[in-house]
Amino acid sequence: SAVISQKPSRDICQRGTSLTIQCQVDSQVTMMFWYRQQPGQSLTLIATANQGSEATYESGFVIDKFPISRPNLTFSTLTVSNMSPEDSSIYLCSVAGQGLSPSNGYTFGSGTRLTVV
Amino acid sequence: LAKTTQPISMDSYEGQEVNITCSHNNIATNDYITWYQQFPSQGPRFIIQGYKTKVTNEVASLFIPADRKSSTLSLPRVSLSDTAVYYCLVGDVAGGFKTIFGAGTRLFVKA
């Protein structure tokens, strides 16, 4: 399965600023997903990022707040813009592998723990 | 996407077998059933996936009845390190489905 490197692992940011989270995969993947996980909660899908096209956002998430880049098949970034304390959360990226088979599942990064003060 | 329902939490003791059942009444013909495990401060980790009947790997077994409206993850002889949140997901893997997580089941393994 793919190996994901996600950076930064954690950060403390001032409200009103922006943070860009990077997700690097060791193999080419077609689809990448960005999630948010608030403390004690399940994961919520933010958007799906495909290379060469605009990201597709889930209800409640907009591009102005969470712009996503997908410049190639191994890399993506998620920016959390104009942050407020409500954005404090863990952000994770996930990939579906090229040539995905039913036995592989999806791989997740270790997450970025964001605290907004 | 089929909605899933799982128990919120379960308790067990070391050495016991743990069975976590997930309901997915609206599962579609092309949907697979996938289970993930998540430890604190880590991303979810794939455990097992199946379509029907029984699937077994080195970590767990997955039992799926003929109507596929539910599935049971079986963890044999759990240890303290199996304390985690377990998520059941349903979707068409071949179509590259987006993984939508339910609330998951918090398993507490006691000594």
Tab-separated table of C-alpha atoms in Angstrom:
chain	number	residue	atom	x	y	z
A	1	SER	CA	0.000	0.000	0.000
A	2	ALA	CA	1.000	3.642	-0.470
A	3	VAL	CA	3.040	5.510	2.150
A	4	ILE	CA	1.946	9.051	2.986
A	5	SER	CA	4.040	11.803	4.496
A	6	GLN	CA	1.985	14.629	5.925
A	7	LYS	CA	3.441	17.925	7.122
A	8	PRO	CA	3.387	19.596	9.535
A	9	SER	CA	2.438	17.057	12.178
A	10	ARG	CA	1.164	19.830	14.400
A	11	ASP	CA	1.025	23.613	14.587
A	12	ILE	CA	-0.281	26.389	16.756
A	13	CYS	CA	-1.503	29.348	14.745
A	14	GLN	CA	-2.873	32.795	15.391
A	15	ARG	CA	-6.444	33.482	14.398
A	16	GLY	CA	-6.801	35.227	11.067
A	17	THR	CA	-3.748	33.535	9.586
A	18	SER	CA	-3.573	30.628	7.140
A	19	LEU	CA	-1.833	27.260	7.279
A	20	THR	CA	-0.936	25.035	4.355
A	21	ILE	CA	-0.768	21.303	4.987
A	22	GLN	CA	1.195	19.101	2.622
A	23	CYS	CA	0.528	15.502	1.687
A	24	GLN	CA	3.216	13.564	-0.202
A	25	VAL	CA	2.612	10.026	-1.463
A	26	ASP	CA	5.352	7.603	-2.454
A	27	SER	CA	3.463	6.421	-5.537
A	28	GLN	CA	1.155	7.902	-8.123
A	29	VAL	CA	-2.458	7.933	-7.032
A	30	THR	CA	-5.566	9.037	-8.842
A	31	MET	CA	-7.717	10.294	-6.005
A	32	MET	CA	-6.735	12.074	-2.808
A	33	PHE	CA	-9.079	13.022	0.005
A	34	TRP	CA	-8.856	15.578	2.784
A	35	TYR	CA	-10.584	15.044	6.126
A	36	ARG	CA	-11.119	16.936	9.323
A	37	GLN	CA	-11.419	15.211	12.683
A	38	GLN	CA	-12.500	17.300	15.617
A	39	PRO	CA	-11.572	16.146	19.126
A	40	GLY	CA	-13.394	12.951	20.066
A	41	GLN	CA	-15.284	12.876	16.789
A	42	SER	CA	-15.268	10.828	13.627
A	43	LEU	CA	-13.690	11.943	10.372
A	44	THR	CA	-15.531	14.390	8.133
A	45	LEU	CA	-14.683	14.518	4.447
A	46	ILE	CA	-13.732	18.017	3.307
A	47	ALA	CA	-13.023	17.444	-0.371
A	48	THR	CA	-11.791	15.086	-3.054
A	49	ALA	CA	-8.770	16.199	-5.057
A	50	ASN	CA	-8.093	14.811	-8.505
A	51	GLN	CA	-5.024	15.776	-10.495
A	52	GLY	CA	-5.767	18.207	-13.284
A	53	SER	CA	-9.189	19.292	-12.111
A	54	GLU	CA	-10.843	21.374	-9.422
A	55	ALA	CA	-11.364	19.742	-6.074
A	56	THR	CA	-14.865	18.611	-5.236
A	57	TYR	CA	-16.045	19.939	-1.878
A	58	GLU	CA	-18.521	18.364	0.481
A	59	SER	CA	-21.478	20.214	1.900
A	60	GLY	CA	-20.372	22.762	4.458
A	61	PHE	CA	-16.901	23.246	3.023
A	62	VAL	CA	-15.957	25.902	0.469
A	63	ILE	CA	-12.934	26.562	-1.670
A	64	ASP	CA	-12.315	30.042	-0.246
A	65	LYS	CA	-11.874	28.592	3.224
A	66	PHE	CA	-10.102	25.358	2.261
A	67	PRO	CA	-8.283	25.848	-1.053
A	68	ILE	CA	-6.698	22.658	-2.345
A	69	SER	CA	-3.926	22.134	-4.854
A	70	ARG	CA	-3.145	18.914	-6.703
A	71	PRO	CA	-0.233	19.677	-9.019
A	72	ASN	CA	0.683	16.062	-9.742
A	73	LEU	CA	-0.209	12.466	-8.931
A	74	THR	CA	1.930	12.290	-5.770
A	75	PHE	CA	1.262	15.570	-3.982
A	76	SER	CA	-1.535	17.742	-2.637
A	77	THR	CA	-1.934	20.652	-0.266
A	78	LEU	CA	-4.840	21.846	1.846
A	79	THR	CA	-4.857	25.408	3.127
A	80	VAL	CA	-6.947	26.421	6.108
A	81	SER	CA	-7.583	30.110	5.526
A	82	ASN	CA	-8.430	32.968	7.870
A	83	MET	CA	-8.371	30.601	10.801
A	84	SER	CA	-10.537	30.829	13.896
A	85	PRO	CA	-10.473	28.687	17.057
A	86	GLU	CA	-13.298	26.587	15.547
A	87	ASP	CA	-10.800	25.354	12.953
A	88	SER	CA	-8.772	23.645	15.665
A	89	SER	CA	-8.829	20.046	14.569
A	90	ILE	CA	-6.827	17.220	13.096
A	91	TYR	CA	-6.585	17.324	9.309
A	92	LEU	CA	-5.798	14.120	7.424
A	93	CYS	CA	-5.173	13.210	3.842
A	94	SER	CA	-6.039	9.858	2.342
A	95	VAL	CA	-5.359	8.174	-0.960
A	96	ALA	CA	-6.991	5.646	-3.185
A	97	GLY	CA	-4.309	3.812	-5.086
A	98	GLN	CA	-3.980	3.530	-8.807
A	99	GLY	CA	-5.212	0.147	-9.829
A	100	LEU	CA	-6.986	-0.153	-6.504
A	101	SER	CA	-8.105	-3.660	-5.719
A	102	PRO	CA	-10.827	-4.540	-3.271
A	103	SER	CA	-8.347	-5.980	-0.805
A	104	ASN	CA	-6.232	-2.838	-0.351
A	105	GLY	CA	-8.476	-0.291	1.262
A	106	TYR	CA	-7.370	3.299	1.574
A	107	THR	CA	-4.250	4.710	3.222
A	108	PHE	CA	-4.284	7.681	5.576
A	109	GLY	CA	-1.631	10.116	6.638
A	110	SER	CA	-0.834	10.515	10.319
A	111	GLY	CA	-2.612	13.850	10.414
A	112	THR	CA	-1.879	17.483	11.223
A	113	ARG	CA	-3.009	18.637	14.647
A	114	LEU	CA	-3.954	22.290	14.330
A	115	THR	CA	-4.601	24.567	17.277
A	116	VAL	CA	-5.819	28.091	16.604
A	117	VAL	CA	-5.365	30.632	19.390
B	1	LEU	CA	-23.540	6.044	-0.212
B	2	ALA	CA	-24.910	3.502	2.218
B	3	LYS	CA	-25.224	4.682	5.794
B	4	THR	CA	-23.731	2.511	8.521
B	5	THR	CA	-24.755	2.025	12.129
B	6	GLN	CA	-22.445	0.640	14.813
B	7	PRO	CA	-22.488	0.468	18.611
B	8	ILE	CA	-20.927	3.575	20.109
B	9	SER	CA	-18.679	1.662	22.472
B	10	MET	CA	-17.783	-1.823	23.681
B	11	ASP	CA	-15.761	-3.187	26.572
B	12	SER	CA	-13.774	-6.388	26.605
B	13	TYR	CA	-11.017	-8.161	28.503
B	14	GLU	CA	-7.685	-9.350	27.283
B	15	GLY	CA	-7.812	-12.725	25.591
B	16	GLN	CA	-11.478	-12.527	24.669
B	17	GLU	CA	-12.921	-12.560	21.183
B	18	VAL	CA	-14.630	-9.314	20.242
B	19	ASN	CA	-17.371	-9.056	17.643
B	20	ILE	CA	-18.458	-5.643	16.369
B	21	THR	CA	-21.530	-5.594	14.183
B	22	CYS	CA	-22.305	-2.935	11.611
B	23	SER	CA	-25.701	-2.404	9.971
B	24	HIS	CA	-25.864	-1.185	6.367
B	25	ASN	CA	-29.399	-1.796	5.203
B	26	ASN	CA	-29.056	0.248	2.002
B	27	ILE	CA	-25.929	-1.450	0.697
B	28	ALA	CA	-25.755	-1.462	-3.105
B	29	THR	CA	-24.849	-4.356	-5.366
B	30	ASN	CA	-21.361	-3.011	-6.140
B	31	ASP	CA	-20.532	-1.977	-2.584
B	32	TYR	CA	-17.748	-3.522	-0.544
B	33	ILE	CA	-17.550	-3.458	3.239
B	34	THR	CA	-14.346	-2.126	4.747
B	35	TRP	CA	-13.230	-1.839	8.355
B	36	TYR	CA	-10.642	0.568	9.715
B	37	GLN	CA	-8.920	0.919	13.080
B	38	GLN	CA	-7.821	4.238	14.542
B	39	PHE	CA	-5.545	4.817	17.509
B	40	PRO	CA	-5.305	8.228	19.195
B	41	SER	CA	-3.127	10.682	17.282
B	42	GLN	CA	-2.962	8.436	14.226
B	43	GLY	CA	-4.840	8.181	10.956
B	44	PRO	CA	-7.200	5.254	10.378
B	45	ARG	CA	-5.610	1.988	9.330
B	46	PHE	CA	-7.168	-0.539	6.997
B	47	ILE	CA	-8.062	-3.828	8.718
B	48	ILE	CA	-10.130	-5.920	6.364
B	49	GLN	CA	-12.474	-5.742	3.416
B	50	GLY	CA	-15.094	-8.084	1.996
B	51	TYR	CA	-18.032	-8.447	-0.323
B	52	LYS	CA	-19.891	-11.493	0.944
B	53	THR	CA	-19.537	-14.597	3.149
B	54	LYS	CA	-16.372	-14.650	5.221
B	55	VAL	CA	-12.965	-13.043	4.857
B	56	THR	CA	-10.042	-13.736	7.162
B	57	ASN	CA	-6.580	-12.231	7.396
B	58	GLU	CA	-3.839	-12.202	10.003
B	59	VAL	CA	-5.604	-9.514	12.014
B	60	ALA	CA	-9.338	-10.210	11.901
B	61	SER	CA	-12.264	-11.985	10.310
B	62	LEU	CA	-15.205	-10.380	8.581
B	63	PHE	CA	-18.537	-12.161	8.450
B	64	ILE	CA	-21.125	-11.017	5.937
B	65	PRO	CA	-24.555	-12.705	5.757
B	66	ALA	CA	-26.219	-13.513	2.465
B	67	ASP	CA	-28.385	-10.366	2.444
B	68	ARG	CA	-25.289	-8.194	3.115
B	69	LYS	CA	-27.324	-5.787	5.234
B	70	SER	CA	-24.910	-6.170	8.100
B	71	SER	CA	-21.382	-7.325	8.775
B	72	THR	CA	-19.442	-8.426	11.830
B	73	LEU	CA	-15.805	-7.708	12.500
B	74	SER	CA	-14.299	-10.402	14.699
B	75	LEU	CA	-11.069	-9.764	16.614
B	76	PRO	CA	-9.695	-12.962	18.144
B	77	ARG	CA	-8.054	-12.849	21.563
B	78	VAL	CA	-7.806	-9.090	21.948
B	79	SER	CA	-5.007	-7.410	23.858
B	80	LEU	CA	-4.721	-3.999	25.498
B	81	SER	CA	-3.203	-2.659	22.282
B	82	ASP	CA	-6.449	-3.348	20.437
B	83	THR	CA	-8.088	-0.491	22.325
B	84	ALA	CA	-9.066	1.827	19.483
B	85	VAL	CA	-11.956	3.147	17.435
B	86	TYR	CA	-13.225	0.813	14.724
B	87	TYR	CA	-15.033	2.173	11.674
B	88	CYS	CA	-17.230	0.285	9.228
B	89	LEU	CA	-17.509	1.790	5.739
B	90	VAL	CA	-19.516	0.753	2.710
B	91	GLY	CA	-18.893	1.790	-0.876
B	92	ASP	CA	-18.075	0.841	-4.446
B	93	VAL	CA	-14.305	0.405	-4.283
B	94	ALA	CA	-13.932	-0.193	-7.983
B	95	GLY	CA	-15.534	3.181	-8.638
B	96	GLY	CA	-13.087	4.944	-6.334
B	97	PHE	CA	-15.678	5.770	-3.731
B	98	LYS	CA	-15.045	8.538	-1.263
B	99	THR	CA	-14.757	7.174	2.231
B	100	ILE	CA	-17.539	8.517	4.437
B	101	PHE	CA	-17.030	7.678	8.076
B	102	GLY	CA	-19.751	6.946	10.580
B	103	ALA	CA	-19.354	7.434	14.307
B	104	GLY	CA	-17.338	4.267	14.793
B	105	THR	CA	-17.144	1.920	17.790
B	106	ARG	CA	-14.809	2.697	20.665
B	107	LEU	CA	-13.413	-0.576	21.945
B	108	PHE	CA	-11.899	-0.623	25.425
B	109	VAL	CA	-9.839	-3.677	26.278
B	110	LYS	CA	-9.214	-4.153	29.985
B	111	ALA	CA	-6.567	-6.216	31.719
